[in-house]
Amino acid sequence: MVTRGWIPMAMIVAVAFTCGVSNVHCQQPLAPALYVFGASTVDAGNNKILRNEEKVRSFPYGVDLKDPTLFARASNGLTYADFIAEHLGLPLPPPVLSFKDAESRSKVLTGMNYASSASGILNHTGLISGKYLSFSQQIDLFERTVKEDLPKQIPTDLKLHLEESIILISIAENDYVLGYFLNGTISPQLDLNSYTRLLIQSFAASIERMVDLGAKRFVVSGMPPIGCSSFFLEQNQGKCKKHVFKQCCKTDRFGNCILGLKPCKNRDKYLLFDKHHITQIYLKYIADGCFNGSGTCLPCNIAELCRK
Ligand SMILES: *[C@@H]1O[C@H](CO)[C@@H](O)[C@H](O)[C@H]1NC(C)=O
Ligand SMILES: *[C@@H]1O[C@H](CO)[C@@H](O)[C@H](O)[C@H]1NC(C)=O
Ligand SMILES: *[C@@H]1O[C@H](CO)[C@@H](O)[C@H](O)[C@H]1NC(C)=O
């Protein structure tokens, strides 16, 4: 499988980014590592590996990925977690499932991607759509990283490594899209407010688990305005005051791109790639704002979070 190529690749990216690209100065990474959790918005290939299907997220997904060793993401290019990694001066965190054994996994010290399409805050959120790593399983894998993998390479400074690392989480959309609105049978007895309270409780418990493992700096994505997605509007479920956005690729009834079909040409002019996922150019815009702008990520941006 493609997994063998990962580690050398990750190294090359690291070198290119910390020293090569700008050629102006050789920068130290702003954090020792980036650990990524969540759903398709930040999945870098775990689901593709888990479902063992060539077709998962194949063309037109990833159409603008320049590096052929990268797994296609749920967009035309990189995810916003990838852009944050670049800004931090770190290699793109590889999908945790791309490693065959503990030895190769434990060599990765600059972060890992545990995200899995279809997952949500609740364990059963993605059941409707096939295999996935639930948020709780993602944290199990992080626990393995912290307790088994990292200590092999960072025997003494592990506490500091974890405290200074960035934990990026992008989750919850599927709890509404898949778990609540599409499949009300999962939580039929709850009204929306009670369901949201359940999500918050469960999310808080997950964060506490990560804090207990030593994590300290969290970046958590908010909910996008899913009522404005053409997916929900077409089902008369969405309410949207302002814009309705058209997507770049031709989509199936679930709002995913129909695989194999050519996407739109001027992708940088579209906000949405399929009916749920944003194009690379807007993901970069969000990542830039969150990294060192004001007002995108609150109460402070990631550059400030790194200095705390
Ligand atoms: C999710 O599953 C894990 C075990 O896989 C369990 O420990 C945890 O309590 C579950 N969480 C919820 C909210 O059911
Ligand atoms: C909704 O979720 C339940 C529980 O996972 C599953 O058995 C059922 O098939 C789903 N319904 C639809 C319409 O997919
Ligand atoms: C924000 O970061 C980008 C990329 O690292 C950099 O080019 C830009 O100058 C930074 N802007 C500010 C205001 O620091």
mmCIF file of N, CA and C and ligand atoms in Angstrom, residues 121-123 134 136-137 140 202, ligand 1:
data_model
loop_
_atom_site.group_PDB
_atom_site.id
_atom_site.type_symbol
_atom_site.label_atom_id
_atom_site.label_comp_id
_atom_site.label_asym_id
_atom_site.label_seq_id
_atom_site.Cartn_x
_atom_site.Cartn_y
_atom_site.Cartn_z
ATOM 1 N N ILE A 121 -19.574 13.723 17.366
ATOM 2 C CA ILE A 121 -19.283 13.722 18.792
ATOM 3 C C ILE A 121 -19.809 12.431 19.420
ATOM 4 N N LEU A 122 -20.989 12.008 18.984
ATOM 5 C CA LEU A 122 -21.579 10.784 19.530
ATOM 6 C C LEU A 122 -21.028 9.560 18.794
ATOM 7 N N ASN A 123 -20.866 8.480 19.537
ATOM 8 C CA ASN A 123 -20.270 7.269 18.971
ATOM 9 C C ASN A 123 -20.985 6.766 17.717
ATOM 10 N N SER A 134 -14.951 6.484 15.373
ATOM 11 C CA SER A 134 -15.725 7.435 16.177
ATOM 12 C C SER A 134 -14.751 8.364 16.896
ATOM 13 N N SER A 136 -14.503 8.863 19.979
ATOM 14 C CA SER A 136 -13.948 8.133 21.103
ATOM 15 C C SER A 136 -12.813 7.185 20.662
ATOM 16 N N GLN A 137 -12.982 6.553 19.507
ATOM 17 C CA GLN A 137 -11.886 5.704 18.989
ATOM 18 C C GLN A 137 -10.686 6.544 18.558
ATOM 19 N N ASP A 140 -8.859 7.127 21.592
ATOM 20 C CA ASP A 140 -8.138 5.894 21.952
ATOM 21 C C ASP A 140 -6.799 5.824 21.214
ATOM 22 N N SER A 202 -21.147 15.524 25.940
ATOM 23 C CA SER A 202 -20.295 14.448 25.464
ATOM 24 C C SER A 202 -18.964 15.002 24.957
HETATM 25 C C1 LIG B 1 -18.513 5.607 23.239
HETATM 26 O O1 LIG B 1 -17.890 4.353 23.160
HETATM 27 C C2 LIG B 1 -16.903 4.109 24.155
HETATM 28 C C3 LIG B 1 -16.319 2.728 23.952
HETATM 29 O O2 LIG B 1 -16.087 2.463 22.629
HETATM 30 C C4 LIG B 1 -17.513 4.197 25.547
HETATM 31 O O3 LIG B 1 -16.489 4.065 26.498
HETATM 32 C C5 LIG B 1 -18.177 5.554 25.702
HETATM 33 O O4 LIG B 1 -18.839 5.618 26.944
HETATM 34 C C6 LIG B 1 -19.184 5.780 24.588
HETATM 35 N N1 LIG B 1 -19.723 7.120 24.721
HETATM 36 C C7 LIG B 1 -21.016 7.376 24.750
HETATM 37 C C8 LIG B 1 -21.415 8.805 24.926
HETATM 38 O O5 LIG B 1 -21.841 6.499 24.640
#
